[in-house]
Short mmCIF file of C-alpha atoms and ligand atoms in Angstrom, two decimals:
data_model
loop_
_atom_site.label_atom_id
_atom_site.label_comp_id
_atom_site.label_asym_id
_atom_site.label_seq_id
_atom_site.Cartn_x
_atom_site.Cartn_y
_atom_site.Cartn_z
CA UNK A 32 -3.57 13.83 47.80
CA UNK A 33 -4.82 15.14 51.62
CA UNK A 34 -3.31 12.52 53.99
CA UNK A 35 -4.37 13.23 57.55
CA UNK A 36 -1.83 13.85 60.00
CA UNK A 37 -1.44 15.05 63.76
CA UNK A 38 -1.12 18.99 62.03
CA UNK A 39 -4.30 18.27 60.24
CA UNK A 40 -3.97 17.49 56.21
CA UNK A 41 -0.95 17.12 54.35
CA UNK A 42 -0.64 17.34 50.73
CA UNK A 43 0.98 14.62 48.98
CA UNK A 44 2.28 13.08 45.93
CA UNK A 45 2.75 9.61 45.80
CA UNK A 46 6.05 9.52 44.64
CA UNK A 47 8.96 12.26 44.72
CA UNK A 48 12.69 12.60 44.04
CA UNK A 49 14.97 14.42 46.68
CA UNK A 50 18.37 14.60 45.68
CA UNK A 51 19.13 11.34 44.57
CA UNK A 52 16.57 9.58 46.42
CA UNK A 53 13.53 8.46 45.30
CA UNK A 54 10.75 8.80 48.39
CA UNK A 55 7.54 6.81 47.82
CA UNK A 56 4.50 6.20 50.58
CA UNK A 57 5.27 2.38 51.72
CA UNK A 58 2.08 0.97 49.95
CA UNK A 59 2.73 -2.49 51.95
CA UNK A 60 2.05 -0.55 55.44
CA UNK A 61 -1.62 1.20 53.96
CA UNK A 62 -3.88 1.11 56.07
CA UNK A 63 -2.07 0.27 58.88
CA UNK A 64 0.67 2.79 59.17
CA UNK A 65 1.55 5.61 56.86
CA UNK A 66 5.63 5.42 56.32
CA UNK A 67 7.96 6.66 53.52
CA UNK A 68 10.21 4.31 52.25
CA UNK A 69 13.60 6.03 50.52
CA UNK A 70 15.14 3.99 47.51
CA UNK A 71 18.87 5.33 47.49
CA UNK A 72 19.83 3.96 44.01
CA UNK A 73 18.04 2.50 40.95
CA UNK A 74 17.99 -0.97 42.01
CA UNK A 75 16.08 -0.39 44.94
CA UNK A 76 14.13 1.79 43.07
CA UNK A 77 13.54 -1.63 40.86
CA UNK A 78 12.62 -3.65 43.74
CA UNK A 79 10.07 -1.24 45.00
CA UNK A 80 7.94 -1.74 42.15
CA UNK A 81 8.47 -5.01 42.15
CA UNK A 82 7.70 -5.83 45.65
CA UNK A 83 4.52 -3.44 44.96
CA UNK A 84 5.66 -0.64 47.47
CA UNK A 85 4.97 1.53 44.86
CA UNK A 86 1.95 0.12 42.67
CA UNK A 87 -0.17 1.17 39.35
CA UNK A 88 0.53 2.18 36.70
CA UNK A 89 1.01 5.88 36.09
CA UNK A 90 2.93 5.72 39.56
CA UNK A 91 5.52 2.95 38.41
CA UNK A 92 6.14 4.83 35.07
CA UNK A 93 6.95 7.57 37.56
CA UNK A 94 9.34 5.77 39.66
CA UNK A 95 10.69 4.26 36.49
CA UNK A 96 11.49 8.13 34.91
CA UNK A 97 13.65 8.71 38.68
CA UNK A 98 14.99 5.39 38.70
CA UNK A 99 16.96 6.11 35.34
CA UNK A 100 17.68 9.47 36.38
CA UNK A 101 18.98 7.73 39.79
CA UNK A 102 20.94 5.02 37.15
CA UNK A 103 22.44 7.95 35.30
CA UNK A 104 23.84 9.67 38.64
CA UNK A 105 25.58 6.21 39.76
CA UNK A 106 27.61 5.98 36.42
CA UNK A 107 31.36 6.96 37.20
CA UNK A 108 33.33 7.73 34.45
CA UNK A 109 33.02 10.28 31.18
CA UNK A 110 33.08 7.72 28.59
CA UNK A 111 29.87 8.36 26.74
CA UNK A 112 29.40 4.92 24.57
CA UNK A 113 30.03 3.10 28.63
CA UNK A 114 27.60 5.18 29.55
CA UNK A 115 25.09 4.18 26.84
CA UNK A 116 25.90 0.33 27.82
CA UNK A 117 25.24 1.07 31.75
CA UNK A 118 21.89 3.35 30.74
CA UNK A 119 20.59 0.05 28.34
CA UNK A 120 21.29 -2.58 31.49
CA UNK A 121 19.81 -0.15 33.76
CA UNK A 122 16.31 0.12 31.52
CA UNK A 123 16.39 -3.46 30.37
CA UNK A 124 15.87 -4.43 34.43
CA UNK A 125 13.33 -1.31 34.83
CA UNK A 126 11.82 -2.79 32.30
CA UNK A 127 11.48 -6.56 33.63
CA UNK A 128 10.26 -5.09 37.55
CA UNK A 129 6.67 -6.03 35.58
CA UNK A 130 5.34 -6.91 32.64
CA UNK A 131 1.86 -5.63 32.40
CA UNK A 132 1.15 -1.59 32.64
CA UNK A 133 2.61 0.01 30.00
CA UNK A 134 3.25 3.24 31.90
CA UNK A 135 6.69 1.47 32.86
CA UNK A 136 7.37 0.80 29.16
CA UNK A 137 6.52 4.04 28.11
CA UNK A 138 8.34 6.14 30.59
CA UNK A 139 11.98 4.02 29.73
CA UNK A 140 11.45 4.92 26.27
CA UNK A 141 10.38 8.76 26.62
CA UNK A 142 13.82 9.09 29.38
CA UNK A 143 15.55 7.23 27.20
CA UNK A 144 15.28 9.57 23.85
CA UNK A 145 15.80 12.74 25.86
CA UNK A 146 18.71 11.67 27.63
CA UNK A 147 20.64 10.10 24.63
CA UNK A 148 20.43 13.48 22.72
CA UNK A 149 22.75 14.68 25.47
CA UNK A 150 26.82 15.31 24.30
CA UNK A 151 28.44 14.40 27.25
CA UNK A 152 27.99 12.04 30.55
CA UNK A 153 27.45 15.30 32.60
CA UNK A 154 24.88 16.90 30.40
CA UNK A 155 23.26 13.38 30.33
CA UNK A 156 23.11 13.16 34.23
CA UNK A 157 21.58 17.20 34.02
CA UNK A 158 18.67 16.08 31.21
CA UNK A 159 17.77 12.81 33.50
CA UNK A 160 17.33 14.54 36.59
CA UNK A 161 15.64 17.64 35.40
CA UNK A 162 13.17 15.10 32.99
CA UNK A 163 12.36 12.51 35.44
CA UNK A 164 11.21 15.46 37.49
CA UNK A 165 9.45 17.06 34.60
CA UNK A 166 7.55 13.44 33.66
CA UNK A 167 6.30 13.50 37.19
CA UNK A 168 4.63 16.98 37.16
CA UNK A 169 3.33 15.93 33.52
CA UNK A 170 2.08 12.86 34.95
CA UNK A 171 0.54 14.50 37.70
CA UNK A 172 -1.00 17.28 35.82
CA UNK A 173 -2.90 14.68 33.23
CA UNK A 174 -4.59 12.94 36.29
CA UNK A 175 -5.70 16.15 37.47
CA UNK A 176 -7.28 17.05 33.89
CA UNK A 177 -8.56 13.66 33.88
CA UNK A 178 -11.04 14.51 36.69
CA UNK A 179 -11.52 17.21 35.60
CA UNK A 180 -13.21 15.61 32.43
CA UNK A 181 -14.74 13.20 34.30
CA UNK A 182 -15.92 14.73 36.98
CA UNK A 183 -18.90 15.88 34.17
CA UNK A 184 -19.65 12.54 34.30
CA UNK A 185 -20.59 12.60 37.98
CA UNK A 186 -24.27 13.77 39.08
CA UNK A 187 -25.25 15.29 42.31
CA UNK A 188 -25.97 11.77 44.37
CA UNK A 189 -24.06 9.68 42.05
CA UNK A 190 -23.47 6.04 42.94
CA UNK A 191 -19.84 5.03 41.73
CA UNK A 192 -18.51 1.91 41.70
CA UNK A 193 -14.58 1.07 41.45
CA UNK A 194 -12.34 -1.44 41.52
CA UNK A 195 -8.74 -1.85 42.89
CA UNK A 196 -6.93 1.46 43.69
CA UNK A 197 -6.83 4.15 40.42
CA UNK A 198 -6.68 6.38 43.00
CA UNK A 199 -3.75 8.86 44.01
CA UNK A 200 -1.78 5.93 45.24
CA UNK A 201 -1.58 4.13 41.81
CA UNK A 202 -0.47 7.70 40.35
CA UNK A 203 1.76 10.60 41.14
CA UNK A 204 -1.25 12.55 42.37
CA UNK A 205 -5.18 12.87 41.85
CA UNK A 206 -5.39 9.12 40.29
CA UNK A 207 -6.92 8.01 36.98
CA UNK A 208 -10.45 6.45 37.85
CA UNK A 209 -10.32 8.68 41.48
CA UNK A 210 -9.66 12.00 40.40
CA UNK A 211 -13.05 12.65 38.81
CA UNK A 212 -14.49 11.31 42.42
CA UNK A 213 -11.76 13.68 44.57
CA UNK A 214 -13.13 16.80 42.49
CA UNK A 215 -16.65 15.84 42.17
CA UNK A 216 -16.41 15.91 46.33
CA UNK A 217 -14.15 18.88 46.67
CA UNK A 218 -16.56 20.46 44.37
CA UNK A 219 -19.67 20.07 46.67
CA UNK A 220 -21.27 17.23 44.94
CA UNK A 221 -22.52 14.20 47.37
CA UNK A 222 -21.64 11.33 45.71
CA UNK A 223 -21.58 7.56 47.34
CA UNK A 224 -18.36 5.53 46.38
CA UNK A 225 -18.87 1.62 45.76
CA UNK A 226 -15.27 0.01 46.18
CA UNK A 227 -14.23 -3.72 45.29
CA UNK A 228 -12.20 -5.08 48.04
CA UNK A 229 -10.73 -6.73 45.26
CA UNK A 230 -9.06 -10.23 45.95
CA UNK A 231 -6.28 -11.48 46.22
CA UNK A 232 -4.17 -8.30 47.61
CA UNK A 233 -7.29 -6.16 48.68
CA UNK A 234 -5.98 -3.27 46.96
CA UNK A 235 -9.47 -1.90 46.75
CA UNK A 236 -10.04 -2.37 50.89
CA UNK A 237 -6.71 -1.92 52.01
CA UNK A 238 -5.77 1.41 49.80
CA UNK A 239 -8.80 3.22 48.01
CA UNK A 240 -10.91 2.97 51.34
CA UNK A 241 -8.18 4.50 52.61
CA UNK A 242 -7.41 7.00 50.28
CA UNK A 243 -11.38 8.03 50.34
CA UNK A 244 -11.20 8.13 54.41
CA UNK A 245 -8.61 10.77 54.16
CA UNK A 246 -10.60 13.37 52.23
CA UNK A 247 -13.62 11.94 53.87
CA UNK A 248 -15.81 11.32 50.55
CA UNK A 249 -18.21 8.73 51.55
CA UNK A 250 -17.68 5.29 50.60
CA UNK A 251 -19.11 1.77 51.04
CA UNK A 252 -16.46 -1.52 50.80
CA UNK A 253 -18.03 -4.61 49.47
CA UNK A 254 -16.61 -7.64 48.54
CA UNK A 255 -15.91 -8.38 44.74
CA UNK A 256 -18.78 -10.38 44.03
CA UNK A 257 -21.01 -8.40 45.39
CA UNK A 258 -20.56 -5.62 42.69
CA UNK A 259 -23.45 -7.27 40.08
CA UNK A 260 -25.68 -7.25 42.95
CA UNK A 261 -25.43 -4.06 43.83
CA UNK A 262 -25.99 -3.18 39.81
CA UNK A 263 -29.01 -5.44 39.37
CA UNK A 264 -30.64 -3.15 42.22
CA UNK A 265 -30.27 -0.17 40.48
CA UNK A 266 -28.17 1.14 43.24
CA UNK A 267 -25.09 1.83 41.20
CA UNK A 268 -25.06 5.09 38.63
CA UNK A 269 -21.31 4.55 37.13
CA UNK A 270 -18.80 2.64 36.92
CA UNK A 271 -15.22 4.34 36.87
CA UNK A 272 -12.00 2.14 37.01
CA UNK A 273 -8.08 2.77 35.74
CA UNK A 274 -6.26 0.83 33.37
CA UNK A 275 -2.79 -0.71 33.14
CA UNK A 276 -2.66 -0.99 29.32
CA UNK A 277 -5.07 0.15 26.69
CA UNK A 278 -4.12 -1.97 23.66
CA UNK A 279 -4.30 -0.43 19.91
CA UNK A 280 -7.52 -2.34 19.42
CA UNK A 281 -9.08 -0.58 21.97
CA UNK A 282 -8.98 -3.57 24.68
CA UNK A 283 -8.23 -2.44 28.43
CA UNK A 284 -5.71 -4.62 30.61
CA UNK A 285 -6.71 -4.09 34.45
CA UNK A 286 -7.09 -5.73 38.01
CA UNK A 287 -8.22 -9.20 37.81
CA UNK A 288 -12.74 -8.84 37.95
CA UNK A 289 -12.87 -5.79 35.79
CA UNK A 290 -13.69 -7.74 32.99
CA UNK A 291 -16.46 -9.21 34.61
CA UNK A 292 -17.52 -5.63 36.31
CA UNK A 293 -17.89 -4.13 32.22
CA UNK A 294 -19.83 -7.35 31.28
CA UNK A 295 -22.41 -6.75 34.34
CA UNK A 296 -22.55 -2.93 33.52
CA UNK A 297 -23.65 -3.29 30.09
CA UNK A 298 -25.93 -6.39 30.93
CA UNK A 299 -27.63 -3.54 33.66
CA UNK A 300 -27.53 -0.55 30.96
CA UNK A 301 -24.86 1.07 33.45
CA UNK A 302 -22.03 3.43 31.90
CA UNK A 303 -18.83 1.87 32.26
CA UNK A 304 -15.86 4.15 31.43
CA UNK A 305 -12.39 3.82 31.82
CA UNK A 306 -10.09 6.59 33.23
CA UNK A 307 -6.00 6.83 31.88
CA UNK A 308 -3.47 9.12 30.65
CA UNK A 309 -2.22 8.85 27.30
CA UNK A 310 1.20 7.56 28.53
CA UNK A 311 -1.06 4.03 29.11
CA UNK A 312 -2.05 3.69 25.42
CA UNK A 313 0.18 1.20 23.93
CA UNK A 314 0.28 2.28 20.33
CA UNK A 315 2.41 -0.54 19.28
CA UNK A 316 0.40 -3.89 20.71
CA UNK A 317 -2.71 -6.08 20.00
CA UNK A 318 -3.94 -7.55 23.48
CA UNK A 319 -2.93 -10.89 22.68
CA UNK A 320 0.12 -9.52 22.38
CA UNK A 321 0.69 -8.46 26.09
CA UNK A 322 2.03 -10.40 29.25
CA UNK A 323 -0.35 -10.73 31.80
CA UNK A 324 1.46 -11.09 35.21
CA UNK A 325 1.04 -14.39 36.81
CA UNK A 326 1.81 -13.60 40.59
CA UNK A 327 2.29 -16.07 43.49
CA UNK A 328 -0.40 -18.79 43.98
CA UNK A 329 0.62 -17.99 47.69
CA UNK A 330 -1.38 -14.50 47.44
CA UNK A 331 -4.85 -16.84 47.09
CA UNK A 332 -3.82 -19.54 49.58
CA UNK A 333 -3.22 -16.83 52.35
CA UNK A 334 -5.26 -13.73 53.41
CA UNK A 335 -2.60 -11.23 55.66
CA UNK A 336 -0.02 -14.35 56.08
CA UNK A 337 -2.68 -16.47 57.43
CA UNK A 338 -3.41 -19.88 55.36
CA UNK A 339 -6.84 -20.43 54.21
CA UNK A 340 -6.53 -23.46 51.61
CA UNK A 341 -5.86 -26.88 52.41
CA UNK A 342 -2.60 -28.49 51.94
CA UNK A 343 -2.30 -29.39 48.24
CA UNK A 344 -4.27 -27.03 46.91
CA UNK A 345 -3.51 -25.53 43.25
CA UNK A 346 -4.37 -21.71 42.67
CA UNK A 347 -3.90 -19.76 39.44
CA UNK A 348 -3.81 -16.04 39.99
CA UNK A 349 -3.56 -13.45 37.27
CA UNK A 350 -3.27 -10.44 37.71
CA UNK A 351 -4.46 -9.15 35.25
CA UNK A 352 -7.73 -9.49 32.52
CA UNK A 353 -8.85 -7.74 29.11
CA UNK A 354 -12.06 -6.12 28.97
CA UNK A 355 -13.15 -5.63 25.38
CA UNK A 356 -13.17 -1.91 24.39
CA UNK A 357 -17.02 -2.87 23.38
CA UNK A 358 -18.17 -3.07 27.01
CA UNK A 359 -16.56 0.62 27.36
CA UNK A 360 -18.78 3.53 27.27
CA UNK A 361 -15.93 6.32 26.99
CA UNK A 362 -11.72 6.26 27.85
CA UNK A 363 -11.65 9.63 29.93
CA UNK A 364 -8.04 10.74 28.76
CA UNK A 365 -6.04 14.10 29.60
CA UNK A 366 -7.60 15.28 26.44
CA UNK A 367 -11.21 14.71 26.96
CA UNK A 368 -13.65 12.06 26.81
CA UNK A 369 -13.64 9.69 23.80
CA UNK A 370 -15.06 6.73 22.27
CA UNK A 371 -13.50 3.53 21.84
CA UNK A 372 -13.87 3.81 18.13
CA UNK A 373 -12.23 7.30 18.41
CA UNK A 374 -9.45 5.60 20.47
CA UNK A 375 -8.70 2.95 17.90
CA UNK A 376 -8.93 5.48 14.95
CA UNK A 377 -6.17 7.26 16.65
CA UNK A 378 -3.63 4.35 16.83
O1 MRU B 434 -1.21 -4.75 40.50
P1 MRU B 434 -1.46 -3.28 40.69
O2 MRU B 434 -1.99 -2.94 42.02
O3 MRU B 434 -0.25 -2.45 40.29
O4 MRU B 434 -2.58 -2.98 39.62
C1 MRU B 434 -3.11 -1.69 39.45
C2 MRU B 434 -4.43 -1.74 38.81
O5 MRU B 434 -4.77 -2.65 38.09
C3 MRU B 434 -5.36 -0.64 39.09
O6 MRU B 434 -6.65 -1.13 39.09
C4 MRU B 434 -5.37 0.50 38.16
O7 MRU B 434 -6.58 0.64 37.55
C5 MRU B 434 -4.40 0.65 37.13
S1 MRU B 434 -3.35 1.88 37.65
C6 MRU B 434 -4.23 3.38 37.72
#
């Protein structure tokens, strides 16, 4: 991703290891200030993506393939079956840091098989470094095929409308739902970008405007309910968002208002499609079968730290909501585009 600096653009990825570090751009600060924050060791690592410094879900499966490489560095000793026990504590809390995007699942697992073929702590602490670097590039590299799918979907003049960041920041690089916009602009096209401020932590105003601003693609912010408005006018073309989970039936888990974003597409005859890589199919779950993450009432009864509800007042605030894999038009993958019934068949 271009970030504009004082030396004009800088490429970079969202999240990278150095040494033992794990670097990530400080989500919290966007659009504010532009800072790296430096996890030293797995449980900061942990805390990042629970405190949402590093957010969505290709990037979290990320930081959770250098946080067990980080986990596997700490461990002193030679004893290999130790080393299993510290390895299974270490994923177990990777593994709580959120319950919802199954990139974080997924990427445990994957580490997990590769490094436990090893014969010895040292050739263990080898295979988790080298692989946690290797899942990034992977990860990376399906986003950019992604848009490059998608990006067939996207006309000259295209109206697109997305929700909540699938943009670089939720990834290593490109984004899921973004990376067909970022190479439909790079490759001439004038498009118009629609983007959900989406409520209650504005990751739509605070990051994806951001993100667009940066590689100056033109975009318009409006506020979440605004979005079937828009569609009714015939002033939106597409609809493009991410996923956190993709269920074996075919259901998608996002940001809270998709679901009501797919239902107002197909109501308006607009394409709704969904862009992921494969490592957020869960192959193993129904939907009502997943945790959606119930976050802090406090993120509704404030706006930036400021208190907008009366004293007393109850909020409820998923994060999350399941879109029925009827409302989707297409799942634009790293292998192509496919149908939901495709999708399914697969699984
Ligand atoms: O709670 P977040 O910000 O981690 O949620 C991320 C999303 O839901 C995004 O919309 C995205 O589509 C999934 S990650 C590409």
């Amino acid at each position: 991703m271009l970030v504009k600096t004082g030396e004009g653009a800088k490429d970079y990825r969202t999240i990278w290891m150095e040494e033992t570090a794990v670097n990530m751009i400080d989500q919290r600060m966007l659009p504010h200030k532009f800072e790296i924050y430096r996890s030293k060791d797995y449980r900061e690592t942990v805390s990042a993506v629970r405190n949402m410094i590093v957010r969505g879900a290709p990037a979290i499966g990320a930081a959770a393939a250098y946080a067990l490489a980080q986990a596997a560095s700490e461990y002193k000793g030679a004893d290999m079956k130790e080393f299993e026990k510290h390895m299974s504590s270490a994923s177990a809390q990777i593994k709580w840091a959120r319950p919802t995007a199954y990139d974080l699942f997924y990427a445990v697992d994957d580490m997990t098989g590769k490094i436990m073929k090893a014969s010895s702590v040292n050739e263990a602490k080898e295979t988790a470094l080298a692989e946690s670097c290797l899942y990034a590039d992977r990860s990376a590299e399906s986003c950019r095929k992604i848009g490059v799918f998608g990006e067939s979907l996207i006309k000259e003049g295209s109206r697109i409308l997305t929700h909540c960041n699938a943009g670089a920041l939720a990834c290593v690089d490109y984004g899921t739902a973004l990376s067909p916009v970022r190479l439909a602009h790079r490759g001439g096209k004038k498009i118009n970008v629609f983007v959900d401020e989406t409520r209650p932590r504005l990751q739509g105003a605070k990051l994806t405007a951001w993100e667009l601003s940066q590689e100056d693609i033109p975009y318009v912010l409006i506020a979440d309910n605004a979005a079937g408005y828009f569609m009714s006018l015939g002033e939106i073309d597409l609809v493009i968002v991410g996923a956190d989970r993709v269920t074996k039936d075919g259901d998608v888990f996002n940001k809270i208002g998709t679901y009501e974003k797919a239902v107002v597409a197909k109501e308006n005859g607009i394409p709704f499609y969904v862009a992921a890589p494969e490592s957020t199919f869960d192959v193993r779950l129904n939907s009502e079968d997943v945790e959606i993450e119930e976050r802090s009432a406090d993120e509704i009864l404030y706006v930036d730290g400021v208190r907008i509800a009366p004293q007393g007042c109850v909020a409820r605030n998923p994060g999350f909501d399941v879109t029925p894999g009827r409302y989707v038009s297409g799942f634009i993958t790293e292998q192509g585009i496919q149908k939901t019934d495709k999708v399914k068949k697969k699984r």
